[in-house]
Short mmCIF file of C-alpha atoms and ligand atoms in Angstrom, two decimals:
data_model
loop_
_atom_site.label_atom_id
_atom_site.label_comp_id
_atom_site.label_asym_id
_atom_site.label_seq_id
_atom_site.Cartn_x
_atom_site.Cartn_y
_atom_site.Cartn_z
CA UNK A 11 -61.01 -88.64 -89.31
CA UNK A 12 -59.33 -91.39 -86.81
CA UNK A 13 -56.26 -92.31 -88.11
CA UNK A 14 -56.08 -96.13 -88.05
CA UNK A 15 -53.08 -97.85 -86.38
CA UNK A 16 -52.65 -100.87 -89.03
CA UNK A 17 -50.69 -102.80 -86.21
CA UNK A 18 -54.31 -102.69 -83.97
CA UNK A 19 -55.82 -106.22 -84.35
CA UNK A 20 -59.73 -104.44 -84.44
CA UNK A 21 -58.56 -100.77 -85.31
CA UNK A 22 -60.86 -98.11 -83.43
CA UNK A 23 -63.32 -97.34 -85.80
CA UNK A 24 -65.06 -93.96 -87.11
CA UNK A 25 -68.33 -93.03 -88.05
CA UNK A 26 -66.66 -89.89 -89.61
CA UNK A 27 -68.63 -88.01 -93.20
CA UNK A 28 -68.01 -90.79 -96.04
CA UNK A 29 -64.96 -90.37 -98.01
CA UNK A 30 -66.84 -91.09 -100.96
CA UNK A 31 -67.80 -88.37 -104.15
CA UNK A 32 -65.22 -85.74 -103.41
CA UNK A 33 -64.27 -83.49 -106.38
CA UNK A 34 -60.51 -83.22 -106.76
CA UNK A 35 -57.77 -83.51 -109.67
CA UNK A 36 -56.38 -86.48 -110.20
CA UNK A 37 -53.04 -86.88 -110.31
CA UNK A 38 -51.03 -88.50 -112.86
CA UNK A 39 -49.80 -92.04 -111.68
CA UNK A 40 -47.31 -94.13 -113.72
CA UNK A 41 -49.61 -97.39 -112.67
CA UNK A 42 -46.71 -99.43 -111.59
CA UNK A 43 -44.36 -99.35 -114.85
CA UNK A 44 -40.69 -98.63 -115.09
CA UNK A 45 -38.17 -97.97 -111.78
CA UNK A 46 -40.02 -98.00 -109.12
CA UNK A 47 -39.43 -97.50 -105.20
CA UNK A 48 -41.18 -101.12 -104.12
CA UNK A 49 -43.18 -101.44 -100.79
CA UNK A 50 -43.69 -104.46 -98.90
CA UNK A 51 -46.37 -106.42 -99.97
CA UNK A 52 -49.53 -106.32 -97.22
CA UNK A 53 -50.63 -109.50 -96.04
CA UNK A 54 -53.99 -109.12 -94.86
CA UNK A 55 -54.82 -110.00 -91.12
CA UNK A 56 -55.99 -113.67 -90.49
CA UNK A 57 -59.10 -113.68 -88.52
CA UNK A 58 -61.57 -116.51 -87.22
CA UNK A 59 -65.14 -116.11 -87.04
CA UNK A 60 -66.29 -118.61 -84.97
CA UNK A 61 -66.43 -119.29 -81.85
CA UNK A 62 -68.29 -116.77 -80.65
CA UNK A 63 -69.13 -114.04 -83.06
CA UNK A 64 -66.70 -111.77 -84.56
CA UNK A 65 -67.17 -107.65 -84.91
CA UNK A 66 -67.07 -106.31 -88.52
CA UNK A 67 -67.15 -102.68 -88.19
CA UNK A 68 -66.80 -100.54 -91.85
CA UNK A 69 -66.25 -97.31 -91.48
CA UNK A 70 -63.98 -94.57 -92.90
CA UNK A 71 -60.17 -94.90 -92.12
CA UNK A 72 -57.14 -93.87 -93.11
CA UNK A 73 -54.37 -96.64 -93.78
CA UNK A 74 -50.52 -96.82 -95.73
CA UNK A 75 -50.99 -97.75 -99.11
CA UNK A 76 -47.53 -98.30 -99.03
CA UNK A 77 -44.23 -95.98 -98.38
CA UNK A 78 -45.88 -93.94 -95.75
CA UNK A 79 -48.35 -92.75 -98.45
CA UNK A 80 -51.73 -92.20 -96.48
CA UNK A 81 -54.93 -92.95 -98.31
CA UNK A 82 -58.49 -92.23 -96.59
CA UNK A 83 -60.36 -95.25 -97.39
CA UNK A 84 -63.46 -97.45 -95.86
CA UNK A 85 -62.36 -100.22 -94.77
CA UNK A 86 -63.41 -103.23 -92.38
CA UNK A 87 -61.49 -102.78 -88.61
CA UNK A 88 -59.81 -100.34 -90.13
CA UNK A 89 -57.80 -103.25 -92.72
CA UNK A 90 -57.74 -102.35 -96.59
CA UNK A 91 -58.52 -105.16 -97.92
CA UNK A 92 -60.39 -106.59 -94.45
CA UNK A 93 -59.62 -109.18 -92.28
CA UNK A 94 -59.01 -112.91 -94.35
CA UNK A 95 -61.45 -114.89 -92.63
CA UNK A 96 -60.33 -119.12 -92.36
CA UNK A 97 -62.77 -121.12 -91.28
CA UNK A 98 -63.07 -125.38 -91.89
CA UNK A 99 -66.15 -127.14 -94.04
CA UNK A 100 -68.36 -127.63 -90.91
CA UNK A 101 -68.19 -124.85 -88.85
CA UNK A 102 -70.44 -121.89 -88.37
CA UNK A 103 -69.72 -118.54 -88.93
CA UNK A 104 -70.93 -115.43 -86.71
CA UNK A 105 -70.21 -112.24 -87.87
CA UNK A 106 -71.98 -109.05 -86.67
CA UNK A 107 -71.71 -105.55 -88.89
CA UNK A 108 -71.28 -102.41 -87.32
CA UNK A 109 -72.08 -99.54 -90.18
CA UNK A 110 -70.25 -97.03 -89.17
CA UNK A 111 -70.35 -95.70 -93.37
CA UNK A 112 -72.61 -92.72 -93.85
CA UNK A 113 -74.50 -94.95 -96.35
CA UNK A 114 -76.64 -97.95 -95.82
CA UNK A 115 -74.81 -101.66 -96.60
CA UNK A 116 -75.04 -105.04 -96.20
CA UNK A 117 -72.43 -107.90 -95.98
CA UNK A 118 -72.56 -110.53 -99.02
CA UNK A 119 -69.99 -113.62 -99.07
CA UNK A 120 -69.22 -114.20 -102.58
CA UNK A 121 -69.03 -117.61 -103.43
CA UNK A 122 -70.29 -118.71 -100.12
CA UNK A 123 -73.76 -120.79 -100.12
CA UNK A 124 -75.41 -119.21 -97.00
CA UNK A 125 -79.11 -118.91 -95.82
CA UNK A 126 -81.01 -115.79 -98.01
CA UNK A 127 -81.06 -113.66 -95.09
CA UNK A 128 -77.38 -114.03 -94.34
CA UNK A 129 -76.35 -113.23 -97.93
CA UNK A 130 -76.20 -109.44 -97.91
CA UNK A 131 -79.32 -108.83 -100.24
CA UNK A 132 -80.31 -105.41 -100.96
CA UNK A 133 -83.51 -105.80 -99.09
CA UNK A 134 -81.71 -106.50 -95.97
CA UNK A 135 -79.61 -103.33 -96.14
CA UNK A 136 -77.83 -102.00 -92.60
CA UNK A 137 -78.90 -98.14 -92.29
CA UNK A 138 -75.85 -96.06 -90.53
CA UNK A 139 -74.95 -97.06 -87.45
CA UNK A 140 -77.01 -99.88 -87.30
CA UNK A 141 -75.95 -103.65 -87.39
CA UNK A 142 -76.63 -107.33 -88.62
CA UNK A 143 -75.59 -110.44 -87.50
CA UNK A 144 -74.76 -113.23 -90.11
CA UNK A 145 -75.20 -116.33 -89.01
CA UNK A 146 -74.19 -119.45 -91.17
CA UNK A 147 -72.97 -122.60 -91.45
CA UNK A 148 -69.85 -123.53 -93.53
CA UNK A 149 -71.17 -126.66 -95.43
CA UNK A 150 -69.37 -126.45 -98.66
CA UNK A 151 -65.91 -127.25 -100.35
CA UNK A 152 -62.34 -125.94 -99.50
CA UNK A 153 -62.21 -122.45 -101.39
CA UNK A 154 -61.19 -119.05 -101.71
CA UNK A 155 -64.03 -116.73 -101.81
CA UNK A 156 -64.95 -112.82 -100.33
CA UNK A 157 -66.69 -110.71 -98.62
CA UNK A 158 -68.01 -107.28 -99.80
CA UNK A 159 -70.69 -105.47 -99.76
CA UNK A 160 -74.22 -105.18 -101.81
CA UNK A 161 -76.30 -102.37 -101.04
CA UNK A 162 -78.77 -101.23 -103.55
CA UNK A 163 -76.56 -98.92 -106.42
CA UNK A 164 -73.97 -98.43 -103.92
CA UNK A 165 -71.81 -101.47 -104.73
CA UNK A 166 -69.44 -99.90 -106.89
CA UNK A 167 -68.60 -97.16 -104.72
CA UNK A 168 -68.04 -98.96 -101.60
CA UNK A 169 -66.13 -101.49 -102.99
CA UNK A 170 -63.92 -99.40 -104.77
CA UNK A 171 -63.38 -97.56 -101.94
CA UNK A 172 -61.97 -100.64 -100.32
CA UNK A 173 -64.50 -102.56 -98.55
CA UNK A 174 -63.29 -106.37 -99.58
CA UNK A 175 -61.71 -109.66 -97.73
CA UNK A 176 -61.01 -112.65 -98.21
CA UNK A 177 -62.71 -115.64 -96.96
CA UNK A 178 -60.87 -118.98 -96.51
CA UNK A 179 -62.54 -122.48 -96.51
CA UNK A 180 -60.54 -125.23 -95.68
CA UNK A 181 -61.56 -128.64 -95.98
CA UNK A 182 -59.95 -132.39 -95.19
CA UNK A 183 -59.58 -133.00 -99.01
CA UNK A 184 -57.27 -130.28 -99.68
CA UNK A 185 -55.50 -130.51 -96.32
CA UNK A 186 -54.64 -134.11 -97.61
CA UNK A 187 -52.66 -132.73 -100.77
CA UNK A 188 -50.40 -131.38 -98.70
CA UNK A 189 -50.06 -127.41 -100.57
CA UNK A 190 -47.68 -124.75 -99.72
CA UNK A 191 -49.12 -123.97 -96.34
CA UNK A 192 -48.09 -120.52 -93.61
CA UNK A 193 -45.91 -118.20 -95.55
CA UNK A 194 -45.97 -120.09 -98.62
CA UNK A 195 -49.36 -119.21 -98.94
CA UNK A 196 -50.45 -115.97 -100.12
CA UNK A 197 -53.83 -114.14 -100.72
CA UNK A 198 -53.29 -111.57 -103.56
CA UNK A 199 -56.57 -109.49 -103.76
CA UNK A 200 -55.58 -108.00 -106.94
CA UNK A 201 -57.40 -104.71 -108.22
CA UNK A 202 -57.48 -100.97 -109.41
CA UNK A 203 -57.52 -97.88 -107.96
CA UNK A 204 -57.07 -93.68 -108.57
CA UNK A 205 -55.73 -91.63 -105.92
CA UNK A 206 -56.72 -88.10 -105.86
CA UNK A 207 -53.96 -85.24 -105.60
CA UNK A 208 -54.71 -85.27 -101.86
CA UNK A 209 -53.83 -89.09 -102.05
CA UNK A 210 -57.00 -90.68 -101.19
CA UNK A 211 -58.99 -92.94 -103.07
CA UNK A 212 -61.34 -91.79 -105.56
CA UNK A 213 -64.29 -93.06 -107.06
CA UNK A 214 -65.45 -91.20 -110.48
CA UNK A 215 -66.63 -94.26 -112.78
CA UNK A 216 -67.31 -93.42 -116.48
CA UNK A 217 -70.50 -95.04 -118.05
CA UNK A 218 -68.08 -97.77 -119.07
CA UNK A 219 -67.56 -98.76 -115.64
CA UNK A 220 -64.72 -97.70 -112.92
CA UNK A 221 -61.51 -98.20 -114.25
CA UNK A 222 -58.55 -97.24 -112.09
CA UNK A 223 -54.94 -95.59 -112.76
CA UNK A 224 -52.57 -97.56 -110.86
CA UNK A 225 -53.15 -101.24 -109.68
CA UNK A 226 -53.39 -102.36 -106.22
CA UNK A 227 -52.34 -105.75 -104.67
CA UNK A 228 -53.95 -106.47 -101.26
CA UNK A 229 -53.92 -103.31 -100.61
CA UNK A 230 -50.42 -102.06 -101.61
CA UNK A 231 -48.61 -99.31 -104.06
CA UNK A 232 -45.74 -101.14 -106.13
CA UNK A 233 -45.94 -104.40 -103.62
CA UNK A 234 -42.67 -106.56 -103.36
CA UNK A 235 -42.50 -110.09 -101.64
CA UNK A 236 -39.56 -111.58 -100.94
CA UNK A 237 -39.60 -114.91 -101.47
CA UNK A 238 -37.75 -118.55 -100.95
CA UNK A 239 -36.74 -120.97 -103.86
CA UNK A 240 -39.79 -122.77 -103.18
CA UNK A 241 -43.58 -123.77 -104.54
CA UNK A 242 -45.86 -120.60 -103.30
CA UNK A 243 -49.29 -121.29 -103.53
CA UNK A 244 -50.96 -118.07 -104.40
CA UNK A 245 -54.62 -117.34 -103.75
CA UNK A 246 -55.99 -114.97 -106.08
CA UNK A 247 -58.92 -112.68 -106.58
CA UNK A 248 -59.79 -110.37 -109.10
CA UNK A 249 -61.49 -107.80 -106.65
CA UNK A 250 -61.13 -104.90 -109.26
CA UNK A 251 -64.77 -102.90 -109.68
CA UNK A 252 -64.72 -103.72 -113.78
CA UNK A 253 -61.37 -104.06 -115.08
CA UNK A 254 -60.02 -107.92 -116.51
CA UNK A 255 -56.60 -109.21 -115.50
CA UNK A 256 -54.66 -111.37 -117.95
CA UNK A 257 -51.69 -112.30 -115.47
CA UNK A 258 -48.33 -113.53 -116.58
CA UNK A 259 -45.04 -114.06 -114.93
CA UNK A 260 -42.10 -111.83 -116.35
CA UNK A 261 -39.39 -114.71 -116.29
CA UNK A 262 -41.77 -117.30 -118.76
CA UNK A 263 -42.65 -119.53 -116.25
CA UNK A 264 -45.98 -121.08 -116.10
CA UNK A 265 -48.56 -121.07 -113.38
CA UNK A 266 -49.73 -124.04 -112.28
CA UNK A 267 -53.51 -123.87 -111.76
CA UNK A 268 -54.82 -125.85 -109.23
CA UNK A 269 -58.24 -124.31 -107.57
CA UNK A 270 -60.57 -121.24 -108.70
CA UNK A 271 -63.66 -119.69 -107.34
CA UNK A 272 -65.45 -123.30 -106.15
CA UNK A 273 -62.14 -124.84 -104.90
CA UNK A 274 -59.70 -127.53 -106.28
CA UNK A 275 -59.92 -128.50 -109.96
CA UNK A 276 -60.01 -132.27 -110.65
CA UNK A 277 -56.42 -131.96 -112.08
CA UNK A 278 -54.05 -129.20 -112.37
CA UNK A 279 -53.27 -127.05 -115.53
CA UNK A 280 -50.03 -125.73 -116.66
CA UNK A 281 -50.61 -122.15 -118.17
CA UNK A 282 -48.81 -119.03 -119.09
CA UNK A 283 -51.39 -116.49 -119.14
CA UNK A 284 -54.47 -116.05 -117.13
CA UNK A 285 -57.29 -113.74 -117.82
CA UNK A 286 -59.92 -113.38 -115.60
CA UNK A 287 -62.63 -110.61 -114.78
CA UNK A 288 -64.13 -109.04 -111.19
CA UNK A 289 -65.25 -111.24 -108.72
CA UNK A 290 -63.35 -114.27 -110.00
CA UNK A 291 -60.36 -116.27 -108.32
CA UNK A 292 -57.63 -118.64 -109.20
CA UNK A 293 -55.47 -121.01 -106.78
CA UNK A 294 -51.90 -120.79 -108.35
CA UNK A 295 -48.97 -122.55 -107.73
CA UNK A 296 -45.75 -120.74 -108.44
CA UNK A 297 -42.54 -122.40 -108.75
CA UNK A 298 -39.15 -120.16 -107.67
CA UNK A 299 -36.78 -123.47 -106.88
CA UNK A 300 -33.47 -123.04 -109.25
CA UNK A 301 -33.90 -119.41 -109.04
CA UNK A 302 -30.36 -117.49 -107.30
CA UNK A 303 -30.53 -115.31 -104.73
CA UNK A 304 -31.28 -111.21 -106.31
CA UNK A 305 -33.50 -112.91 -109.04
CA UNK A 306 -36.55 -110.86 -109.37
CA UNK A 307 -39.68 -112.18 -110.96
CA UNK A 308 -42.92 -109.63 -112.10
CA UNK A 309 -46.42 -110.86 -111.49
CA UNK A 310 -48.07 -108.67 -114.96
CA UNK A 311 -51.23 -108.01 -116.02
CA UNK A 312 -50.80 -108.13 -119.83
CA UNK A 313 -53.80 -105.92 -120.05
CA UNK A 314 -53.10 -102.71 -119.21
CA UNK A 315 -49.43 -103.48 -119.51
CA UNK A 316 -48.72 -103.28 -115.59
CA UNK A 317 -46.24 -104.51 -112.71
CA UNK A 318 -48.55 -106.16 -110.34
CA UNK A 319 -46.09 -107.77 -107.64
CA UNK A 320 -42.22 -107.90 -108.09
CA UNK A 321 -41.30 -111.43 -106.09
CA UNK A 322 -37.82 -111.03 -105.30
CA UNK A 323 -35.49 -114.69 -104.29
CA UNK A 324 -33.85 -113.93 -101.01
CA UNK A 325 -33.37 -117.36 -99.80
CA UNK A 326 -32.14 -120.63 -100.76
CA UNK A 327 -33.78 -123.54 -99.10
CA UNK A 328 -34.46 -127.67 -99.99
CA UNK A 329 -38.18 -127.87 -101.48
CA UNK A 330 -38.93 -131.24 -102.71
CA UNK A 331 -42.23 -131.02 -103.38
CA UNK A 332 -43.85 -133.22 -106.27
CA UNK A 333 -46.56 -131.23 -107.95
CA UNK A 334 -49.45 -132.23 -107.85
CA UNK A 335 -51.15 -134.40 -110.41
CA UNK A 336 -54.33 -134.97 -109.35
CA UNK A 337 -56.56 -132.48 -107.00
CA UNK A 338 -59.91 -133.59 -106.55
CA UNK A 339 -63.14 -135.73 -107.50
CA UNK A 340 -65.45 -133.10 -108.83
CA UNK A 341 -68.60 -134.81 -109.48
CA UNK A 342 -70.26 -133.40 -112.64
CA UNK A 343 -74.03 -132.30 -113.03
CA UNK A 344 -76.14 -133.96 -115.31
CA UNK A 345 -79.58 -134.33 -116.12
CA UNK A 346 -81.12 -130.74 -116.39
CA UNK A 347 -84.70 -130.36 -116.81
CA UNK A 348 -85.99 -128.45 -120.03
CA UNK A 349 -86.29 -126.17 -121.00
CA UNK A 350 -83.34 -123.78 -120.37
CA UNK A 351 -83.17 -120.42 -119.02
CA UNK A 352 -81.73 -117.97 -120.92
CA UNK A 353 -80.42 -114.56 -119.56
CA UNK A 354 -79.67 -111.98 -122.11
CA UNK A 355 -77.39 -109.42 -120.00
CA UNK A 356 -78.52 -106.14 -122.63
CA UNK A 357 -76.13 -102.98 -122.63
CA UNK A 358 -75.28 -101.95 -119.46
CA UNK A 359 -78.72 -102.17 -117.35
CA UNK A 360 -80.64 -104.87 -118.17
CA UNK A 361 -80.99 -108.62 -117.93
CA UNK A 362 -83.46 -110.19 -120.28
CA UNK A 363 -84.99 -106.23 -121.04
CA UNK A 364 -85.26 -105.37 -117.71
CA UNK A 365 -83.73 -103.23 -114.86
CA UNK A 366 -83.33 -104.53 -111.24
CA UNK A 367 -86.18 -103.88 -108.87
CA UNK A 368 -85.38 -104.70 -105.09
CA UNK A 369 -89.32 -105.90 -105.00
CA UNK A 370 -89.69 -107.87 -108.33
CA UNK A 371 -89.14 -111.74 -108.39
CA UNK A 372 -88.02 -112.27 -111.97
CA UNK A 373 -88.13 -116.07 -112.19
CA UNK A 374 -88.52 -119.37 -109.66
CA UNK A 375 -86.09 -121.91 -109.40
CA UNK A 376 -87.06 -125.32 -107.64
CA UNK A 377 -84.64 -126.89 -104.80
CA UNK A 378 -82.46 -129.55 -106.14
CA UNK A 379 -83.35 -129.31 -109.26
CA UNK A 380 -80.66 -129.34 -112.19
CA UNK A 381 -81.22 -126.48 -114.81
CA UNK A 382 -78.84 -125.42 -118.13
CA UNK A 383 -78.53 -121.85 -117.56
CA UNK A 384 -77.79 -119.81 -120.47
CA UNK A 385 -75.75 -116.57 -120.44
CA UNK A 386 -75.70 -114.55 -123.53
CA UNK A 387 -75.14 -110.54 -124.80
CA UNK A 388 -75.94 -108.10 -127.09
CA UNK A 389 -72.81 -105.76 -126.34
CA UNK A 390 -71.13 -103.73 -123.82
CA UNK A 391 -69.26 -107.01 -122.78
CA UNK A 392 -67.95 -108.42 -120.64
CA UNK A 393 -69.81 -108.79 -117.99
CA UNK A 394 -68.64 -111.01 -115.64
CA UNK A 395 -72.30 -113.29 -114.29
CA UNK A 396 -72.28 -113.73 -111.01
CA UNK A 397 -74.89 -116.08 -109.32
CA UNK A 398 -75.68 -116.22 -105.17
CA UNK A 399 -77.08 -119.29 -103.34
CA UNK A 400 -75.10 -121.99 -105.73
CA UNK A 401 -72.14 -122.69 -107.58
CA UNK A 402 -72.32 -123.98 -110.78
CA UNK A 403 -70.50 -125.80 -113.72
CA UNK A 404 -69.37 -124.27 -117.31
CA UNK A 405 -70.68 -126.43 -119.93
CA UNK A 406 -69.52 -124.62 -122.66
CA UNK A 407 -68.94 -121.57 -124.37
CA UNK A 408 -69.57 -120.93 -127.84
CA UNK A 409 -68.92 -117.66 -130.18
CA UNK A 410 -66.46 -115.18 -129.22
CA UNK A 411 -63.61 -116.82 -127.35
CA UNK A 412 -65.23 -119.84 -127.77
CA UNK A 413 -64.09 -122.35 -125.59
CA UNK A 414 -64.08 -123.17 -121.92
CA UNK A 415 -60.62 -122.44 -120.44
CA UNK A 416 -58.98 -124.95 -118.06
CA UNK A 417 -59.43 -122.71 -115.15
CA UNK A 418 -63.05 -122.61 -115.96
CA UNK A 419 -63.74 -126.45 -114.68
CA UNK A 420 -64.71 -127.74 -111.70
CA UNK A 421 -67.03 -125.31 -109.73
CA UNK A 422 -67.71 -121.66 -110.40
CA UNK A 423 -69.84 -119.15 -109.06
CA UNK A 424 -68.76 -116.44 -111.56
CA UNK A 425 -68.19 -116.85 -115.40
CA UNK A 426 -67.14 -114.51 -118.10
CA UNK A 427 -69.19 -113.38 -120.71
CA UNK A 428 -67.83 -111.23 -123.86
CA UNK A 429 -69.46 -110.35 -126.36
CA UNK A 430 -70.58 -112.43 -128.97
CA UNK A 431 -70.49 -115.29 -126.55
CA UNK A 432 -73.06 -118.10 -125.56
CA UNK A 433 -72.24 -119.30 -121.81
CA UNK A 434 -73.94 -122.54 -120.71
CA UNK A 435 -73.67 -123.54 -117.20
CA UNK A 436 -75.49 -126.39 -114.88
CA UNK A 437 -76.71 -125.38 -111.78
CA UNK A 438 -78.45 -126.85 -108.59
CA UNK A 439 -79.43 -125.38 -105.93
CA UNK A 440 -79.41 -127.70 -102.95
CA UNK A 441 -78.25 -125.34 -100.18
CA UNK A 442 -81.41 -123.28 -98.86
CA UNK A 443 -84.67 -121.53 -100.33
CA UNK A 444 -85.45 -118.38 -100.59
CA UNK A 445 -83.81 -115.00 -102.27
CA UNK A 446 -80.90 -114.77 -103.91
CA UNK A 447 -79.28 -112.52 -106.58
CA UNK A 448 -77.83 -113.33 -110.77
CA UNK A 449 -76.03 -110.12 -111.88
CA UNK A 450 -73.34 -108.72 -113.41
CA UNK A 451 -70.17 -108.15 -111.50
CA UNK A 452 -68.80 -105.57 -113.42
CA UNK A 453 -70.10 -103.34 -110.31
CA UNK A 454 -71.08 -100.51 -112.13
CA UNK A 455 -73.48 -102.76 -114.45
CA UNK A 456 -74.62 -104.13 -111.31
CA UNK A 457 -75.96 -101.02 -110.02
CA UNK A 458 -77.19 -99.54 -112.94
CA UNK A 459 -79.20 -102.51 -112.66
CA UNK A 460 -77.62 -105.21 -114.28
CA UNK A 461 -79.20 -107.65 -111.06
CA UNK A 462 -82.48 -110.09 -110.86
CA UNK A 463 -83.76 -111.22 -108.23
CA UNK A 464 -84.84 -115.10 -108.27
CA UNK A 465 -86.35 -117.28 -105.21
CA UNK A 466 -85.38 -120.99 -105.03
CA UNK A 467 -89.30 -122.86 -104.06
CU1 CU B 6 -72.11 -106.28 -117.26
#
C-alpha cells in the first residue's frame, strides 16, 4: 500500500486491495478519557473546486491518526477527512472522481441542492477505476455541508472507513456579519472509530448499527487546539456512521448557536448542551476571552462520556467582538397542499413497509410545490431522516422529546427522529427535477434499506 505523504497537496493515490472486512482483534482503547498524550488537532486541507475542475481520487491510504500512529484508511487525495471544499453562492463546482476503491461509489453532497445526476445516487454508481464528473452550480445559502459517498449497501463501510469532507458555502449575507474568520474558524468533523490491533480502521457494525471505540475529530486521536482568548467560530458535523453526540464544554460555558445544516439561524441561541445525530451540523460560536494563559477547556460528548477536543489558551490578545444578535431573514414556508405524506421509518429496513429498491419510484413530488412531510417510527430509533434535492423546515415535533430545539430552526436537510416521536417538516422543492433520495442516515439503516427513492415532476 502507498504510504501517503499528508504534507502532498493531491497525495499519489493507490488502487491497492480495499482495506475494508479484515478479521482482526480489536484492541482495547480508553476512547479519549483520563491522562492522555494529546495530538495536534488536523485541520483539513482547504481546496477550491472551481475554476477548472478539481481531481477527487478515493482510494486506500495510509495517514497519522495522530502521534505517529499509522492507520490504513480510504480516503480522498489521500486526506482523512478529505479536502474542505469553499466555494461562494454563485459559482459552479467541477469535481471529477477517480475510484481507485476496489468497490463501486459515487460522490453525494449532503446538504447541497444539485442536479439528480450530480447527486451521487446509487444508480449512478462509479465501478473501480472508473470516474464521474459532477458538475453543479452553487445556487443556495451560506452553509456547512459534506461530501461522502452513496453506493448501493456500501455506505456504511466506506464512510466509516473515512471517506468524508467538508463543503463550505459562503455567501454575501454571512460575510456581512462579520464571524470569526482564518484561524478562528474551525471545521470539527466529529465521529467514531475502532482501530484494529494492527492499528487500522475497522469496520464490524452490529445489527444496531456501527458504533466505534474511541472518537475521532477531523481525523485525529486525542486532538488538542491551542487557542487565543478570542470568539472561535466552530463548524461542526456529526459525520459518525450511527452514533448521537450531545456536546458540552467542560468549563460551563455555553455555545452560542448561530448556523446548522441549511446555514445561519434567524437569531442566535445560547445553549449548554447539544445533541445531534449523523449527518447533522451546527455553526458554534465559542467564547475563550477572560480565560489565562494554561487554561484548558474539553469539548465532551455527554453520551458516551468522552474527551472530544481539549482547547488549550496559549495567547492573550484584544477581541472586541459584539455577538451577534441577529443572523439572518429566514423566510418561512407556508401553505402546503393536502394531504400530507407520511413516512413511517419501521425497524431497521423499511420506510412505510418497504425495503429500498435502486429501480422502484416510491412516490412523486411536484416542483415548487409546498408539502407537510411527516416523519414517524415504530422503534429502533433514532434514525436520523435525511432528504436530497431540498432543504426543509421543522414544524414541530410531538411525542418523545417533544419539542423542536433551537438549533432545529431555520433550514435543515436532516432531522432527528426517536422513538415515539412525530416529526413534521415543510418542504419545497424548487431546485431541479428528477431523482433524489429520503433515508435514514444512521448508515447502517440506510443500507439495510432504510432509503426511497422519489422523483420531483
Ligand atoms: Cu434509521
Amino acid at each position: 500500500m502507498v504510504k501517503i505523504n499528508s504534507a502532498c497537496p493531491h497525495g499519489a493515490v493507490s488502487a491497492a486491495a480495499l482495506g475494508a472486512g479484515r478479521i482482526s482483534p480489536l484492541v482495547a482503547a480508553q476512547g479519549g478519557k483520563g491522562t492522555v498524550t494529546r495530538n495536534p488537532l488536523k485541520i483539513p486541507l482547504a481546496a477550491f473546486p472551481s475554476p477548472g475542475t478539481y481531481v477527487l481520487a478515493a482510494a486506500p491510504a495510509t495517514v497519522d491518526l495522530g502521534g505517529g500512529k499509522t492507520s490504513s484508511v480510504l480516503a480522498y487525495n489521500g486526506y482523512f477527512p478529505g479536502p474542505t471544499f469553499r466555494a461562494n453562492t454563485g459559482n459552479s463546482a467541477s469535481v471529477q472522481l477517480i475510484n481507485g476503491l476496489a468497490q463501486e461509489t459515487t460522490v453525494h453532497w449532503h446538504g447541497m441542492v444539485v442536479p439528480p445526476l450530480a447527486d451521487g445516487h446509487p444508480r449512478n454508481a462509479v465501478a473501480p477505476s472508473g470516474n464521474y464528473l459532477y458538475e453543479f452550480r452553487i445556487a443556495q445559502r451560506a452553509c456547512l455541508n459534506w461530501y461522502h459517498p452513496h453506493p448501493h449497501m456500501l455506505t456504511g463501510e466506506q464512510v466509516c472507513l473515512g471517506l468524508a469532507g467538508a463543503f463550505i458555502v459562503n455567501d454575501n449575507e454571512e460575510a456581512a456579519l462579520g464571524l470569526p474568520s482564518g484561524a478562528y474558524e474551525v471545521p470539527l468533523i466529529v465521529r467514531d472509530a475502532t482501530i484494529d490491533r494492527t492499528g487500522n480502521l475497522n469496520y464490524k457494525p452490529k445489527t444496531t448499527g456501527f458504533f466505534g471505540q474511541i472518537p475521532l475529530v477531523n481525523g485525529t486521536r486525542d486532538p488538542k487546539l491551542v487557542v487565543d482568548s478570542a470568539v472561535y467560530r466552530f463548524r461542526v458535523l456529526n459525520g459518525a456512521n450511527a452514533r448521537l453526540f450531545k456536546f458540552a464544554l467542560s468549563n460551563g460555558r455555553q455555545f452560542t448557536v448561530v448556523g446548522n445544516d441549511g446555514g445561519l439561524l434567524a437569531t442566535p441561541a445560547q445553549l449548554g448542551q447539544i445533541e445531534i445525530g449523523p449527518g447533522e451540523r451546527l455553526d458554534l460560536l465559542v467564547d475563550f476571552r477572560g480565560l489565562s494563559n494554561g487554561t484548558k477547556v474539553m469539548l465532551q460528548d455527554l453520551n458516551a462520556g468522552w474527551n472530544l477536543l481539549e482547547f488549550n489558551v496559549t495567547r492573550q490578545v484584544s477581541d472586541g467582538r459584539i455577538m451577534p444578535t441577529t443572523l439572518s431573514s429566514i423566510s418561512a414556508l407556508s401553505g402546503p397542499v393536502t394531504p400530507t405524506r407520511i413516512f413511517s421509518f419501521d425497524g431497521m429496513s423499511k420506510i412505510n413497509g418497504k425495503s429500498y429498491d435502486l429501480n422502484r419510484i416510491d412516490f412523486r413530488v411536484p416542483f415548487g410545490q409546498t408539502e407537510r412531510w411527516r416523519f414517524i417510527t415504530n422503534g429502533n430509533a433514532p434514525h436520523p431522516v435525511h432528504v436530497h434535492g431540498a432543504s426543509f423546515q421543522v414544524q414541530s415535533r410531538s411525542g418523545g422529546r417533544g419539542v423542536v430545539f433551537p438549533w432545529e430552526r431555520g433550514w435543515k436537510d436532516t432531522v432527528l427522529l426517536q422513538d415515539g416521536e412525530s416529526v413534521e417538516v415543510l418542504i419545497r422543492f424548487d431546485g431541479y427535477k428528477g431523482l433524489y433520495l429520503l433515508h435514514c442516515h444512521q448508515l447502517e439503516h440506510e443500507d439495510m434499506g432504510m432509503m426511497s427513492n422519489f422523483e420531483v415532476i
